[in-house]
Amino acid sequence: MNKKFLKPYDSKETEENIYKLWEKSGYFRPKDGHSRVDSKTVSDETFSIVLPPPNVTGNLHTGHAIMLAIEDIMVRYNRMLGKKTLWVPGTDHAAIATQSKVEKEIYKKEKKNRHDLGREGFLKRVSNYAKNSQDTIINQTKKMGASLDWSREAFTLDEKRNLAVRTAFKQMYEAGLIYRGYRIVNWCPKCQSTLSDDEVEHEEQKARFYTFKYSADFPIYISTTRPETKLGDTSVAVNPNDKRYKKYIGKEFEIKKFAGGPNLKIKIIVDKNIDPEFGTGAVGITPAHSHIDYEVAQKNDLPVIKVIDEYARITDEAGTEYSGLKIKDAREKVIEYLKKNGLLEKEEEINNNLSICYRCNSPIEPLPSLQWFVDVNKKFKLKNSKLKGLKTEQEVSLKKVMKNAIESGQIEIIPDRFEKVYYHWIDNLRDWCISRQIWYGHQIPAWRRTQMNADKKTPMDADEKENVYVGVEAPKDIENWEQDPDTLDTWFSSGLWTFSTLGWPEETNDLKTFHPTSVLETGYDILFFWVARMILMSGFLLEDIPFKKVYLHGLVRDEKGRKMSKSLDNAIDPIEAINKYGADALRMATIVGIGPGNDLIINDEKIKAYKHFANKIWNVSRFVFSNTEDFDSDLEAELPSKIVDSDKKYLDELGGLKKDVKKDMDNFKFYLAGEKLYHYFWHRFADVIIEESKNKIKSFDEKEKLSSQWTLIHILKESLKMLHPFMPFITEEIWQNAPWNKNGKILMVEEWPKI
RNA sequence: GCAGAAGUAGCUCAAUUGGAUAGAGCGUCUGCCUAACGAGCAGAAGGUUAGUGGUUCAAACCCAUUCUUCUGCACCA
């Protein structure tokens, strides 16, 4: 027996070497035809996962640890089943998140902003930061034991992925699914960029609610929490059935110098969405600074007057009195005017939801702006549909494709309650604003003719297509063109991830073999951001699904139930946990007893408990090895016929376990399989079977002794195999030093126990 | 407002979808310390499965209802 086993298991000493052994073996890479040594038992089936790419903004957190553990379990299990198994690694450039992080750091150190450095200089700095971060992340990922094929590593912003983005953009533009339009968008004055609807969060706050009228002779009182936006009002809307206001409908009022500022023309219109019970039952419509008002204005052909600009200041259009004022100052000025002139009827406090930026938490300004959008309702014709229930030649919208993928059952979400959430999201989906006014990201592959736009401030008109060029490559007479300075929403490139990582737009072997991928495993918090966008992209560009199953894991919370975050300083560092307890223990602690989609509260005690388990596995192995030293391994094949009844009973029990575990693994119930293995190994194998074997082995009955030895070896072997996906390091270390493994075979590619 | 989840031992969570005495880890207590166990073993205490009512041979699980907590979405101007 190897002397190693005389000491307790030392994860630190083991893990790095074992990972190197695996990497060197080349088994992370699916070879032509098979990924297991024993090619006879290898099937033609494939199993593929693309890793949800961690952001290059720093380190791995516990959420990543869970993700890596679950995915590695799936991958190792399927590899042991003999499937051609691929797990593709990568990282995400995370546009806004990374840019603002680097901006902050540079400002802290050098007191410079990105404009001081210039676009090129700044991007170089961000790239360096990203590179550094990537190295850290890759090292940490390896520490978790993740059996990723590093030869296929991808980055959402590398050359190949950029080609995929440009190609996707062009194809969508040509199909009319991407358009440029002057529309109301979510604007973050701090990030100086648009945000998609999903990137806006709501925070409840107390707000002052003012009821007033525009002028002394204006007949209707209206209410608002934002008096300063009223400088841009163009109408007042009332419910068509509201008797109070019937006589004013259709009338137009002119207000001279409203609040001492601009002249307003207010038309009284009807809209059935107006609640007569709320406020005064009359709403001042500000088309430029509210999504809903904008829609009302479109229906009624009302002008859109932009009174707030991108820096959250009042524009010239609101008159010289207000121009340039900050929102807060303008608000006070309006209120003061209303009070002074006896126009303010009432001032009360209400609960209100403030829209804030999910990155920087500053308030969002809805404002009209010329941006690129993905049209989710526009119809396109399917050319070669692989989508279940949607035929070639059929006309569909992106919304339809996204909904159909789940409805048809072609994609299954685990747990299924998220399917409802998904439908609800789709039903409320509006066009996706994809352009961002930041530098770090995929620059939009659209150019405008510079000659035609001598005045560079004039926005490129969406209707004048001859002045716009969209292409994979820049136009040939580049000197006459200027590329759109904006970049794409980071989720645009992430949406391509399942196939851009496999070589698309080239028709690679990888793409043919591994797409659609088998499973997409990620946290439920990015179901809309990412999962839905992947279904969208793949649905249009490949007319196929990106994955067959979606497995959603929960979020990690601290003992108070709060989401772990850096700002709260409550995060458990997975690397620290690995150093303390070992990666195997951490993996078990994040798996066992946690169903899909359920949040988990992680604590040190649980990880520690699985460290104890690792040690138990170690000691059981030691016991088996030291008590079978005189066992003739040639007997291994024939002994089952001579097995004594008591051992036979144990083998039957093991058979039951194997069946159960296989069923759980196939049904994605890793949390159950892990627990069962734990329980069996400790409380049956160690506590009962081994205890009993002590008598048998020292007995003079040779048959009984041999039977017992055979049984111990067999159970240990089968257990190690089944435990391997969960605790790969310790099981491999034992396998490498096991007396039966004289040729140094690798457990990772052993065959999963047959039932 | 709409939707979803959860409520089980002191704490953190399970219970293979309606099936036997509701199980683990940590913690507590009592013995051991035994030829693998520094992290060991044997055993114990601890439960009205949030409450009430119902369906069933059988309910933590299904139905109705009440209470509590959390999450997502939509928002009122």
JSON list of C-alpha atoms in Angstrom, two decimals, chain A residues 453-520:
[
{"chain": "A", "resi": 453, "resn": "ASN", "atom": "CA", "xyz": [-23.55, 64.73, -43.13]},
{"chain": "A", "resi": 454, "resn": "ALA", "atom": "CA", "xyz": [-21.16, 67.61, -42.98]},
{"chain": "A", "resi": 455, "resn": "ASP", "atom": "CA", "xyz": [-22.72, 68.61, -39.75]},
{"chain": "A", "resi": 456, "resn": "LYS", "atom": "CA", "xyz": [-21.76, 65.66, -37.61]},
{"chain": "A", "resi": 457, "resn": "LYS", "atom": "CA", "xyz": [-24.35, 66.43, -35.01]},
{"chain": "A", "resi": 458, "resn": "THR", "atom": "CA", "xyz": [-27.13, 65.66, -37.42]},
{"chain": "A", "resi": 459, "resn": "PRO", "atom": "CA", "xyz": [-28.20, 62.16, -36.74]},
{"chain": "A", "resi": 460, "resn": "MET", "atom": "CA", "xyz": [-28.12, 59.68, -39.55]},
{"chain": "A", "resi": 461, "resn": "ASP", "atom": "CA", "xyz": [-31.67, 59.47, -40.76]},
{"chain": "A", "resi": 462, "resn": "ALA", "atom": "CA", "xyz": [-33.06, 55.99, -40.45]},
{"chain": "A", "resi": 463, "resn": "ASP", "atom": "CA", "xyz": [-35.12, 56.32, -43.59]},
{"chain": "A", "resi": 464, "resn": "GLU", "atom": "CA", "xyz": [-32.31, 57.31, -45.85]},
{"chain": "A", "resi": 465, "resn": "LYS", "atom": "CA", "xyz": [-30.86, 53.92, -46.36]},
{"chain": "A", "resi": 466, "resn": "GLU", "atom": "CA", "xyz": [-28.49, 54.99, -49.11]},
{"chain": "A", "resi": 467, "resn": "ASN", "atom": "CA", "xyz": [-26.59, 56.98, -46.53]},
{"chain": "A", "resi": 468, "resn": "VAL", "atom": "CA", "xyz": [-26.21, 53.98, -44.28]},
{"chain": "A", "resi": 469, "resn": "TYR", "atom": "CA", "xyz": [-24.00, 51.01, -44.88]},
{"chain": "A", "resi": 470, "resn": "VAL", "atom": "CA", "xyz": [-24.20, 47.90, -42.78]},
{"chain": "A", "resi": 471, "resn": "GLY", "atom": "CA", "xyz": [-21.71, 45.15, -43.49]},
{"chain": "A", "resi": 472, "resn": "VAL", "atom": "CA", "xyz": [-19.41, 42.53, -42.13]},
{"chain": "A", "resi": 473, "resn": "GLU", "atom": "CA", "xyz": [-16.48, 44.51, -43.52]},
{"chain": "A", "resi": 474, "resn": "ALA", "atom": "CA", "xyz": [-16.06, 48.27, -43.76]},
{"chain": "A", "resi": 475, "resn": "PRO", "atom": "CA", "xyz": [-17.13, 49.89, -47.03]},
{"chain": "A", "resi": 476, "resn": "LYS", "atom": "CA", "xyz": [-14.41, 50.05, -49.70]},
{"chain": "A", "resi": 477, "resn": "ASP", "atom": "CA", "xyz": [-14.33, 53.81, -50.10]},
{"chain": "A", "resi": 478, "resn": "ILE", "atom": "CA", "xyz": [-13.85, 54.09, -46.38]},
{"chain": "A", "resi": 479, "resn": "GLU", "atom": "CA", "xyz": [-12.70, 57.73, -46.58]},
{"chain": "A", "resi": 480, "resn": "ASN", "atom": "CA", "xyz": [-16.27, 58.74, -47.37]},
{"chain": "A", "resi": 481, "resn": "TRP", "atom": "CA", "xyz": [-17.73, 56.87, -44.46]},
{"chain": "A", "resi": 482, "resn": "GLU", "atom": "CA", "xyz": [-17.65, 57.04, -40.73]},
{"chain": "A", "resi": 483, "resn": "GLN", "atom": "CA", "xyz": [-18.43, 54.13, -38.46]},
{"chain": "A", "resi": 484, "resn": "ASP", "atom": "CA", "xyz": [-21.11, 54.52, -35.85]},
{"chain": "A", "resi": 485, "resn": "PRO", "atom": "CA", "xyz": [-19.18, 55.18, -32.63]},
{"chain": "A", "resi": 486, "resn": "ASP", "atom": "CA", "xyz": [-21.62, 53.22, -30.49]},
{"chain": "A", "resi": 487, "resn": "THR", "atom": "CA", "xyz": [-21.07, 49.68, -29.29]},
{"chain": "A", "resi": 488, "resn": "LEU", "atom": "CA", "xyz": [-23.49, 46.82, -28.82]},
{"chain": "A", "resi": 489, "resn": "ASP", "atom": "CA", "xyz": [-25.23, 45.71, -25.68]},
{"chain": "A", "resi": 490, "resn": "THR", "atom": "CA", "xyz": [-23.04, 43.01, -24.15]},
{"chain": "A", "resi": 491, "resn": "TRP", "atom": "CA", "xyz": [-25.93, 40.54, -24.33]},
{"chain": "A", "resi": 492, "resn": "PHE", "atom": "CA", "xyz": [-25.97, 40.83, -28.11]},
{"chain": "A", "resi": 493, "resn": "SER", "atom": "CA", "xyz": [-22.68, 38.94, -28.33]},
{"chain": "A", "resi": 494, "resn": "SER", "atom": "CA", "xyz": [-23.59, 36.67, -25.42]},
{"chain": "A", "resi": 495, "resn": "GLY", "atom": "CA", "xyz": [-26.72, 35.72, -27.33]},
{"chain": "A", "resi": 496, "resn": "LEU", "atom": "CA", "xyz": [-24.55, 34.11, -29.99]},
{"chain": "A", "resi": 497, "resn": "TRP", "atom": "CA", "xyz": [-22.48, 32.22, -27.43]},
{"chain": "A", "resi": 498, "resn": "THR", "atom": "CA", "xyz": [-23.64, 28.64, -28.05]},
{"chain": "A", "resi": 499, "resn": "PHE", "atom": "CA", "xyz": [-22.69, 28.79, -31.71]},
{"chain": "A", "resi": 500, "resn": "SER", "atom": "CA", "xyz": [-20.10, 31.57, -31.90]},
{"chain": "A", "resi": 501, "resn": "THR", "atom": "CA", "xyz": [-17.92, 29.43, -29.62]},
{"chain": "A", "resi": 502, "resn": "LEU", "atom": "CA", "xyz": [-18.26, 26.52, -32.06]},
{"chain": "A", "resi": 503, "resn": "GLY", "atom": "CA", "xyz": [-17.02, 28.51, -35.03]},
{"chain": "A", "resi": 504, "resn": "TRP", "atom": "CA", "xyz": [-20.12, 30.14, -36.54]},
{"chain": "A", "resi": 505, "resn": "PRO", "atom": "CA", "xyz": [-20.48, 31.75, -39.10]},
{"chain": "A", "resi": 506, "resn": "GLU", "atom": "CA", "xyz": [-18.15, 29.15, -40.54]},
{"chain": "A", "resi": 507, "resn": "GLU", "atom": "CA", "xyz": [-19.75, 25.78, -40.96]},
{"chain": "A", "resi": 508, "resn": "THR", "atom": "CA", "xyz": [-17.35, 23.93, -38.73]},
{"chain": "A", "resi": 509, "resn": "ASN", "atom": "CA", "xyz": [-17.35, 20.32, -37.65]},
{"chain": "A", "resi": 510, "resn": "ASP", "atom": "CA", "xyz": [-17.83, 21.45, -34.09]},
{"chain": "A", "resi": 511, "resn": "LEU", "atom": "CA", "xyz": [-20.98, 23.25, -35.05]},
{"chain": "A", "resi": 512, "resn": "LYS", "atom": "CA", "xyz": [-22.36, 20.20, -36.80]},
{"chain": "A", "resi": 513, "resn": "THR", "atom": "CA", "xyz": [-21.37, 17.85, -34.02]},
{"chain": "A", "resi": 514, "resn": "PHE", "atom": "CA", "xyz": [-22.15, 19.82, -30.88]},
{"chain": "A", "resi": 515, "resn": "HIS", "atom": "CA", "xyz": [-24.98, 22.22, -31.73]},
{"chain": "A", "resi": 516, "resn": "PRO", "atom": "CA", "xyz": [-27.65, 22.49, -30.43]},
{"chain": "A", "resi": 517, "resn": "THR", "atom": "CA", "xyz": [-25.89, 22.02, -27.12]},
{"chain": "A", "resi": 518, "resn": "SER", "atom": "CA", "xyz": [-27.29, 19.54, -24.63]},
{"chain": "A", "resi": 519, "resn": "VAL", "atom": "CA", "xyz": [-27.76, 21.74, -21.62]},
{"chain": "A", "resi": 520, "resn": "LEU", "atom": "CA", "xyz": [-27.49, 25.36, -20.68]}
]
